Coordinates of C-alpha atoms in Angstrom, one line a residue:
M11 CA 97.1 108.7 128.0
L12 CA 100.5 110.8 127.3
S13 CA 102.6 110.4 130.5
R14 CA 105.2 113.0 129.9
T15 CA 105.7 116.5 128.9
Y16 CA 107.1 117.2 125.3
A17 CA 109.1 120.2 124.4
S18 CA 106.9 121.5 121.5
R19 CA 103.4 121.1 120.4
D20 CA 104.8 119.2 117.3
N21 CA 106.2 116.4 119.2
A22 CA 103.3 116.1 121.7
A23 CA 101.3 116.1 118.5
R24 CA 103.3 113.5 117.1
A25 CA 103.2 111.6 120.6
A26 CA 99.4 111.5 120.5
K27 CA 99.1 110.7 117.1
A28 CA 101.5 107.4 117.3
Q29 CA 99.5 106.4 120.3
W30 CA 96.2 106.9 118.7
E31 CA 97.6 104.5 116.0
K32 CA 98.5 101.8 118.4
L33 CA 95.2 102.2 120.1
Q34 CA 93.4 101.4 116.9
R35 CA 95.6 98.5 115.9
G36 CA 93.5 95.3 116.4
V37 CA 90.2 96.6 116.0
A38 CA 89.2 94.7 112.8
T39 CA 91.4 91.4 112.3
F40 CA 91.3 88.8 109.5
S41 CA 93.0 85.7 108.9
L42 CA 93.3 83.5 105.7
Q43 CA 95.0 80.1 105.0
L44 CA 96.4 80.4 101.8
A45 CA 96.0 76.7 99.8
E46 CA 99.3 77.4 97.8
G47 CA 102.1 79.4 99.7
R48 CA 103.0 82.9 98.9
A49 CA 106.9 83.5 99.7
D50 CA 106.3 87.2 98.4
L51 CA 104.4 88.0 101.5
Y52 CA 105.9 90.2 104.3
T53 CA 104.4 91.8 107.3
E54 CA 103.8 95.2 107.3
M55 CA 102.7 94.6 103.6
P56 CA 99.3 96.4 102.7
V57 CA 96.9 94.2 101.1
K58 CA 93.5 94.1 99.6
V59 CA 91.1 91.2 99.4
T60 CA 88.4 90.4 97.5
G61 CA 85.4 87.8 97.0
F62 CA 84.3 88.7 100.9
K63 CA 81.7 90.6 102.0
Q64 CA 81.8 94.4 101.0
Q65 CA 83.1 95.7 104.6
I66 CA 86.0 93.2 104.1
D67 CA 86.6 93.8 100.4
E68 CA 86.5 97.4 100.7
A69 CA 88.9 97.4 103.6
E70 CA 92.5 98.1 103.4
W71 CA 94.4 95.6 105.3
V72 CA 98.2 94.8 106.5
I73 CA 99.8 91.7 107.3
T74 CA 100.7 91.2 111.1
T75 CA 101.6 87.8 111.3
L76 CA 102.8 85.4 108.2
T77 CA 103.3 81.8 108.6
H78 CA 105.0 79.6 106.0
T79 CA 104.5 76.0 106.4
V80 CA 105.9 73.1 104.5
S81 CA 104.5 69.4 105.0
S82 CA 104.5 66.4 103.2
E83 CA 100.4 66.6 103.4
G84 CA 99.7 70.3 102.5
G85 CA 103.2 70.9 100.7
F86 CA 103.8 74.8 101.0
T87 CA 101.3 76.6 102.4
T88 CA 100.9 80.3 103.9
S89 CA 98.8 81.6 107.2
I90 CA 98.1 85.3 107.1
E91 CA 96.8 87.5 110.1
L92 CA 95.5 91.0 108.9
E93 CA 94.6 94.2 110.8
V94 CA 92.7 97.1 109.2
M95 CA 94.8 99.7 108.0
I96 CA 94.7 102.8 109.9
N97 CA 94.1 105.8 107.9
Q98 CA 97.0 108.3 108.1

């Protein structure tokens, strides 16, 4: 719900679109733990995954949380949290 009055129809449409995208974030999430770390990955990066069920492989994802870990037991690993990317 937009709680203010906008100066123009275009401004109101942009605000409505931004609010809609905010509401849609987190509708579908996906997490991965990579056995080998990937220092080249970054948040808000669009990614495509393969080797999972069809609905997951066909979706476009965006990285929302990225955690790199270095330990003597596991070496360098990366944990990734993804959200389905909203079509613009």
